[in-house]
Short mmCIF file of C-alpha atoms in Angstrom, two decimals:
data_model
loop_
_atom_site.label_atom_id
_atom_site.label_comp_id
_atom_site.label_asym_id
_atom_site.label_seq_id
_atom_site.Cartn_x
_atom_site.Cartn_y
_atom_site.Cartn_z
CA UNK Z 1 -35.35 10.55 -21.63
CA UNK Z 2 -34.58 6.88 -21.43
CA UNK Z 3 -32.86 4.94 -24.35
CA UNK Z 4 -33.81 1.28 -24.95
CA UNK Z 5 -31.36 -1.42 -24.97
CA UNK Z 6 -32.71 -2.16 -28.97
CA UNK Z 7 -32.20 1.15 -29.62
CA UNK Z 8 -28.66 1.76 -28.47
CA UNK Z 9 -28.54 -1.19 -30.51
CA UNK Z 10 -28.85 1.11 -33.89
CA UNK Z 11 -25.79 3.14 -32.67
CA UNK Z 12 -22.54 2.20 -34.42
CA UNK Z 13 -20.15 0.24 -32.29
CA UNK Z 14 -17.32 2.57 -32.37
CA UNK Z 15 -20.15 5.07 -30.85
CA UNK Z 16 -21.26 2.30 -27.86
CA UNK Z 17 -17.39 1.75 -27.53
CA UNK Z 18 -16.81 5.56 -26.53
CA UNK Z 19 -19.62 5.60 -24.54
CA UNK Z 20 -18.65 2.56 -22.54
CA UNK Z 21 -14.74 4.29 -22.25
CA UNK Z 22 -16.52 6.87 -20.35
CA UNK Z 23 -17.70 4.54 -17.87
CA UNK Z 24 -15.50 2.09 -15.76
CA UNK Z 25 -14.20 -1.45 -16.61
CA UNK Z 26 -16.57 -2.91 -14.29
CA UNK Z 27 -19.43 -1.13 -15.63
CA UNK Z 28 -18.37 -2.12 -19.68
CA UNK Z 29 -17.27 -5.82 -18.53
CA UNK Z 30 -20.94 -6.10 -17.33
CA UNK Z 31 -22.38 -4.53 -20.58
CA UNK Z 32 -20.60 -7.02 -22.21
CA UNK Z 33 -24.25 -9.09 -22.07
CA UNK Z 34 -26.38 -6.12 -23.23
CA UNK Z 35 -26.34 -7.91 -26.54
CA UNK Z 36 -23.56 -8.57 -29.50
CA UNK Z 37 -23.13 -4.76 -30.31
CA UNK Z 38 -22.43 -4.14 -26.81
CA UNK Z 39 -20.64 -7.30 -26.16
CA UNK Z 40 -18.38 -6.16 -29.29
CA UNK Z 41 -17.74 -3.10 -28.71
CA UNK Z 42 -16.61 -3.72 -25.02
CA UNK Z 43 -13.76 -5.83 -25.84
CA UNK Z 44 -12.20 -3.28 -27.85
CA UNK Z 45 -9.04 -1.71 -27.63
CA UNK Z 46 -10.15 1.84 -27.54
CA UNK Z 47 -12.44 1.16 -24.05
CA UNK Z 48 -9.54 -0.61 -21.99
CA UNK Z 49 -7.14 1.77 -24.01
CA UNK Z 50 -8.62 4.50 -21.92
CA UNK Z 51 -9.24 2.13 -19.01
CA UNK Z 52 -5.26 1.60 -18.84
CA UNK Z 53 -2.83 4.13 -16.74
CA UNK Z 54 -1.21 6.62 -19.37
CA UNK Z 55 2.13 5.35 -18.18
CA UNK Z 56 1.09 1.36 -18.98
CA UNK Z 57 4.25 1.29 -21.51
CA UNK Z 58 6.60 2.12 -18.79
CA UNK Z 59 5.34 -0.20 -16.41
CA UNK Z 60 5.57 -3.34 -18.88
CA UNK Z 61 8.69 -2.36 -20.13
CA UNK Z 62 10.48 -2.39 -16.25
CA UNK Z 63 8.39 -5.39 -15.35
CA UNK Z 64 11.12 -8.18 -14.11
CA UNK Z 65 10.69 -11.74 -14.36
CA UNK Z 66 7.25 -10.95 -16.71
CA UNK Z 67 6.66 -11.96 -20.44
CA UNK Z 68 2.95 -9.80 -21.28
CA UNK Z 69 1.45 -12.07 -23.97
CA UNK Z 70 -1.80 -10.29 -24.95
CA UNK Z 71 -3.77 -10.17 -27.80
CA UNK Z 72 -5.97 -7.11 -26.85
CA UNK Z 73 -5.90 -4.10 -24.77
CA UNK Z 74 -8.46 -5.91 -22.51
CA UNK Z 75 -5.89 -8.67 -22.14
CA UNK Z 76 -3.38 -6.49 -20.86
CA UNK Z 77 -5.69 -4.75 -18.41
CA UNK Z 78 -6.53 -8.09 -16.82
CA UNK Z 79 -2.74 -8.61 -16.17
CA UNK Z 80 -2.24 -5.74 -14.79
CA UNK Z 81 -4.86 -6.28 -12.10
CA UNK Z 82 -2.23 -8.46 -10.67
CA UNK Z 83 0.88 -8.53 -8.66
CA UNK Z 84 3.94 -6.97 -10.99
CA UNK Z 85 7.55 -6.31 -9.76
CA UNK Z 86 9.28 -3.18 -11.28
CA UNK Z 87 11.61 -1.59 -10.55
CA UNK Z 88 14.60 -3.97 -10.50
CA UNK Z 89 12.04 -5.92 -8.02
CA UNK Z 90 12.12 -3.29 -5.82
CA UNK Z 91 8.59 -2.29 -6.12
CA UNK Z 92 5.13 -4.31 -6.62
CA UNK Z 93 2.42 -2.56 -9.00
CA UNK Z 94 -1.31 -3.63 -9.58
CA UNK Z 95 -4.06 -2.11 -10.88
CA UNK Z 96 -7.73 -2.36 -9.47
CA UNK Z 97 -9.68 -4.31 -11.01
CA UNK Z 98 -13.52 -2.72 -10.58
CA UNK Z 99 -12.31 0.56 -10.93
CA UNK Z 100 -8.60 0.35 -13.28
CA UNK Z 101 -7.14 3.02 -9.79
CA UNK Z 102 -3.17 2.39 -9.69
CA UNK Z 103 -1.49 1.01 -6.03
CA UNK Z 104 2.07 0.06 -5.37
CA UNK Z 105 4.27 -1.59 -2.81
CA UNK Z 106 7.53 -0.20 -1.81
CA UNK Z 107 9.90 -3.17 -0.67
CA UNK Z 108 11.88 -2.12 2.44
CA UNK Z 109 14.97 -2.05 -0.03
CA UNK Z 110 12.73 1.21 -1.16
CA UNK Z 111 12.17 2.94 2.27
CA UNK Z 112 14.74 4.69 4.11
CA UNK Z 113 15.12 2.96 7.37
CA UNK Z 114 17.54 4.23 10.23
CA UNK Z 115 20.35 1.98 10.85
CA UNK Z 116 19.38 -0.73 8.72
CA UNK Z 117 22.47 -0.72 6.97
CA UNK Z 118 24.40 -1.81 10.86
CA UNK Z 119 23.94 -5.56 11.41
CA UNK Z 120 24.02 -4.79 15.25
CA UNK Z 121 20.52 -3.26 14.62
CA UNK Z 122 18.95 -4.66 11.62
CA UNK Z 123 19.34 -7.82 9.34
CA UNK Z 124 18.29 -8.07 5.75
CA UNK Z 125 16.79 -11.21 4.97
CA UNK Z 126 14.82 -13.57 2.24
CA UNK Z 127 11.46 -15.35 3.37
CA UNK Z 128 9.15 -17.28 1.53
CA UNK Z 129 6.16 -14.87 2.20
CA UNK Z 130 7.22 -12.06 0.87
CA UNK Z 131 6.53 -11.05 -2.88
CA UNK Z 132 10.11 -9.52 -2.92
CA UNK Z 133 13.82 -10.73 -2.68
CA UNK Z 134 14.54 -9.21 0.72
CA UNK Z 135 13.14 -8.11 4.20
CA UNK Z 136 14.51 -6.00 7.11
CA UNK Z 137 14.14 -7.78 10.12
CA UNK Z 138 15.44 -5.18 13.62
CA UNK Z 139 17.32 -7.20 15.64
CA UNK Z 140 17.42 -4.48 18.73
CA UNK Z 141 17.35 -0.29 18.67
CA UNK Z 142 15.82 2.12 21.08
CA UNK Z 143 14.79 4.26 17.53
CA UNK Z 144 12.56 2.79 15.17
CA UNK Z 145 12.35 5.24 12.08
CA UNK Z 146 10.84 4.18 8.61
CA UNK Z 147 10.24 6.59 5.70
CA UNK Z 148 9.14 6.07 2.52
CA UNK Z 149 8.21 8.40 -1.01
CA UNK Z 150 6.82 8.12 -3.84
CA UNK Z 151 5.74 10.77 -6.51
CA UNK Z 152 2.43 11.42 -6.73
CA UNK Z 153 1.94 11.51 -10.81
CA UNK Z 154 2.73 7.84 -10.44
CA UNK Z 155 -0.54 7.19 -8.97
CA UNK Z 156 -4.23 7.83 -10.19
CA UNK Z 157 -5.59 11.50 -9.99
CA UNK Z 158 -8.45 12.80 -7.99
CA UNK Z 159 -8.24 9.37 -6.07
CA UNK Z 160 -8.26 9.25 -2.28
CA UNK Z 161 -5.37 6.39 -1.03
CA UNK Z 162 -4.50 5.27 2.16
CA UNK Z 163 -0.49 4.33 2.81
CA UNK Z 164 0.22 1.13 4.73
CA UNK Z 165 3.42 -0.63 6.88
CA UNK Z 166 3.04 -4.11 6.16
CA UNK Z 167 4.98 -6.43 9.32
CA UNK Z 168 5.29 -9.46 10.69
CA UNK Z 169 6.32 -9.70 13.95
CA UNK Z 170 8.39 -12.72 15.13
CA UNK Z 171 7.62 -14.68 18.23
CA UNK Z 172 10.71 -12.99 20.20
CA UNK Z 173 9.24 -9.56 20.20
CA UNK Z 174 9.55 -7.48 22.68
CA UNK Z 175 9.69 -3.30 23.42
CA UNK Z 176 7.25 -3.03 20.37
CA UNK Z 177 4.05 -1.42 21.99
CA UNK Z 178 4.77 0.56 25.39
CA UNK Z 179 4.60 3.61 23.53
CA UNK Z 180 2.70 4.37 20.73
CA UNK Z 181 4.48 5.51 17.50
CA UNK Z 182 4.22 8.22 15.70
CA UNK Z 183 2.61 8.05 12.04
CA UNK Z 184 2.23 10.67 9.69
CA UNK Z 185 1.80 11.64 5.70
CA UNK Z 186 2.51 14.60 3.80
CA UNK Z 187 2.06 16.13 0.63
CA UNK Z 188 1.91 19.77 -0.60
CA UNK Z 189 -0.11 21.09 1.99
CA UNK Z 190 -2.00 18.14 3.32
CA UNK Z 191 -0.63 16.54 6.43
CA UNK Z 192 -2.02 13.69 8.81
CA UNK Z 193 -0.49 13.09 12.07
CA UNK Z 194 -1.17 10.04 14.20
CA UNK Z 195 -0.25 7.60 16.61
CA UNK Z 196 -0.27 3.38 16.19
CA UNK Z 197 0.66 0.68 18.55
CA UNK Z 198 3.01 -2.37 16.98
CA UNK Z 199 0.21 -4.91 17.73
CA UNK Z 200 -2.78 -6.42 16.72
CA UNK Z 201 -6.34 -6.14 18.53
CA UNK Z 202 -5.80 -9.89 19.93
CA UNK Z 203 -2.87 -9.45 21.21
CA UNK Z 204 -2.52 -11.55 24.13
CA UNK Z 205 1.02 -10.67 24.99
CA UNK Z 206 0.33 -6.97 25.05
CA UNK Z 207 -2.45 -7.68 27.60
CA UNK Z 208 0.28 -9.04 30.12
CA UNK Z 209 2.78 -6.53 29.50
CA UNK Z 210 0.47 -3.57 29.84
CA UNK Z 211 -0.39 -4.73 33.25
CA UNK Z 212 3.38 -5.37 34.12
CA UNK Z 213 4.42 -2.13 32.88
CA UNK Z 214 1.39 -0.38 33.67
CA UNK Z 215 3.17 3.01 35.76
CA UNK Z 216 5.91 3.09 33.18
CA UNK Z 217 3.85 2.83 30.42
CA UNK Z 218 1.69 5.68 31.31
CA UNK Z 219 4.93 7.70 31.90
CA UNK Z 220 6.21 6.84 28.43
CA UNK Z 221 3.13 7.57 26.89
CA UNK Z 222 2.75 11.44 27.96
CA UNK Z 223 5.62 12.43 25.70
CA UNK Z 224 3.89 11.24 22.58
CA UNK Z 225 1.09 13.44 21.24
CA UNK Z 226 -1.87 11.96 21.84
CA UNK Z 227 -3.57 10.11 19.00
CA UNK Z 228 -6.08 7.29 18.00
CA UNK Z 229 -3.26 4.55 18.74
CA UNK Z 230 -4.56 2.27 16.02
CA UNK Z 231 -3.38 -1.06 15.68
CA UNK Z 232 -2.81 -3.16 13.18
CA UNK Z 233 -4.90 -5.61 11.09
CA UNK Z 234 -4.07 -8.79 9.58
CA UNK Z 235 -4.10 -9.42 6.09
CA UNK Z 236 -5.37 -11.97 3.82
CA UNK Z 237 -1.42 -12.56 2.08
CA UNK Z 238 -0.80 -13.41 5.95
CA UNK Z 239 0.99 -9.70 6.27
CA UNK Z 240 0.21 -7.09 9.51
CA UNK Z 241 -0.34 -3.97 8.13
CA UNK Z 242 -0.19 -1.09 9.90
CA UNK Z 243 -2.35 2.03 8.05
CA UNK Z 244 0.07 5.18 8.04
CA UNK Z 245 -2.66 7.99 6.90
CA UNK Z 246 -4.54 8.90 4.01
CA UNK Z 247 -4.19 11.61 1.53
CA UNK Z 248 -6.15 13.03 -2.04
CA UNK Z 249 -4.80 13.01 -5.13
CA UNK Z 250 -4.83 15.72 -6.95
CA UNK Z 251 -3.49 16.46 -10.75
CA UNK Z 252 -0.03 17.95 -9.47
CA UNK Z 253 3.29 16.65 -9.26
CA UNK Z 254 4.39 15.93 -5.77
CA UNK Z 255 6.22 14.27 -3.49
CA UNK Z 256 3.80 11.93 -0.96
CA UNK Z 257 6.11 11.35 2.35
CA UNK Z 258 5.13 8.91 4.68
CA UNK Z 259 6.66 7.71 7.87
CA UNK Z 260 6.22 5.73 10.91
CA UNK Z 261 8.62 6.71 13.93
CA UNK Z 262 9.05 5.52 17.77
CA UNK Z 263 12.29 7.25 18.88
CA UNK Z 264 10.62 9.07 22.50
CA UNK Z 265 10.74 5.60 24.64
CA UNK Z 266 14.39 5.39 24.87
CA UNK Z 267 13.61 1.48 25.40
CA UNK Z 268 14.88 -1.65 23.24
CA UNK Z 269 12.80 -3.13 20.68
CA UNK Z 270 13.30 -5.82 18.42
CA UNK Z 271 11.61 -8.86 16.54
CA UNK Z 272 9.68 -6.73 13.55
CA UNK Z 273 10.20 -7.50 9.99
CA UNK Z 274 9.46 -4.70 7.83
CA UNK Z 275 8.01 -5.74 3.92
CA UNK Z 276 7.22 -2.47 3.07
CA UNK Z 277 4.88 0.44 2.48
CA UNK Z 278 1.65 0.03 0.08
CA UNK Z 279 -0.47 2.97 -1.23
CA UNK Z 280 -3.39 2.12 -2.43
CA UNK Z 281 -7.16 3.58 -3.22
CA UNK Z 282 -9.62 4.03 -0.71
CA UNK Z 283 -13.47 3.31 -1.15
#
C-alpha cells in the first residue's frame, strides 16, 4: 500500500521523526524538502540522536585542540563528519557522512613498529602534511615490520571495513619493492593474508630496477607466499595508501590486528615515511 506525501503529512512529527531515525542521515537530510512536517521533524534531536555513535560523549570529551559549539544534535553530527584528533592526538576519528559508519586513523605513534625507537633505523619526525604531530620516517633496515590494533566495539557493527598503511615515500628510496611484503588482518576467526609491493602503478623507478634486478628478484620472490602483490594508490590528502585487508564487523568485542611485514629479503630498505593505519567502511 503506498502512503502519500499529504498524508504522512497528518502523522504527528514526533511519529515522522522516528520513522526518519530508522532510515539513514542521508535519506532524512533529503526528506528534509518533503514539506514543513518533514522538514521539522528531520532536524530533530531524536533522528541524529540515533544517527550518532553510542560512544559520541567519549569522543568529544578526548577531542584535543576542539571546542564543539552546537546547538542541535544535527549540529554535532555534521562535525563529526570531519577530521577529529583523540586520543592525546594520537588518533584521527570521523564519521561518514551518507551513512553516520565510524573510521579512524592510527598515527604511527599508535602502531608498533620494529626498531623505531633506534635512530640508526628509524627517525621520528614533524611534516606539514600530516594531520598529526609526528611521522616515522626508516632511515635503513633489512626488516620492515608494522602492526597496529584497535578494538573492534570502537567501530560500527555489522559494517564491512577495509584497513589501510598510509606512506609517502621520499625521493631517496631504495630496497622498497624487490620483494613483495606480507599483509595480513585478523580478528576472532577471520583472517586475510596477502602480499603488496611498496610502489605505486606508475612507478617509473620500479620499472628500471625490476629489469636490473630481474634474476635476483625472482629468487627473492619464491620465499614469499604468493599473493595479489597490490600496490598502492594515491590519495586525494596527497598520502600513498597501501590497503592491508578487509574484515566484518560483527556485534562482539575483539581485538582487529593488522600488519604489514617484509623481513624474508634480507636486503636494505629505506626512504618510507609511515603516517599510519586507517580503518574505515567499505561500500
Amino acid at each position: 500500500m503506498e502512503v502519500s506525501v499529504s498524508g504522512m503529512n497528518v502523522l504527528p512529527e514526533s511519529c515522522v521523526a522516528v520513522i526518519l531515525s530508522l532510515t539513514s542521515p542521508s535519506d532524512a537530510c533529503k526528506s528534509s524538502s518533503v514539506s514543513t512536517v518533514f522538514g521539522s521533524a528531520a532536524d530533530s534531536d531524536l533522528v541524529w540522536d540515533k544517527f550518532l555513535p553510542s560512544d559520541y560523549h567519549e569522543i568529544v570529551s578526548k577531542a584535543c585542540n576542539t571546542t564543539f559549539l552546537f546547538a542541535s544534535k544535527k549540529q554535532l553530527y555534521h562535525l563529526l563528519c570531519n577530521p577529529v584528533l583523540i586520543a592525546d592526538g594520537k588518533m584521527s576519528f570521523k564519521l561518514d557522512r551518507p551513512s553516520g559508519r565510524k573510521s579512524y586513523i592510527l598515527s604511527a605513534r599508535q602502531l608498533s613498529i620494529s626498531s623505531s625507537n633506534d635512530p640508526m633505523f628509524w627517525t621520528w619526525k614533524s611534516i606539514p602534511e600530516s594531520r598529526f604531530s609526528e611521522v616515522a620516517e626508516l632511515i635503513s633496515s633489512s626488516r620492515l615490520e608494522i602492526d597496529g590494533n584497535i578494538r573492534s566495539k570502537k567501530l560500527s557493527p555489522n559494517t564491512k571495513y577495509g584497513a589501510y598503511l598510509l606512506l609517502k615515500i621520499t625521493e631517496r628510496a631504495y630496497g622498497l619493492d624487490l620483494i613483495p611484503s606480507e599483509t595480513s588482518i585478523e580478528i576472532g576467526n577471520q583472517s586475510f593474508k596477502n602480499t603488496a609491493y611498496l610502489r605505486c602503478q606508475d612507478d617509473k623507478k620500479h620499472r628500471l630496477e625490476s629489469l636490473f634486478y630481474s634474476n635476483r628478484k625472482q629468487m627473492m620472490e619464491s620465499r614469499v607466499v604468493k599473493g595479489d602483490d597490490r600496490v598502492m594508490s594515491r590519495r586525494e590528502d596527497g598520502w600513498l595508501e597501501m590497503e592491508l585487508g578487509e574484515f566484518f564487523n560483527g556485534e562482539s568485542d575483539e581485538e582487529v590486528k593488522m600488519s604489514l611485514m617484509e623481513i624474508k629479503g634480507h636486503q636494505l630498505k629505506g626512504g618510507v615515511i609511515v603516517e599510519g593505519i586507517e580503518i574505515r567502511p567499505k561500500a
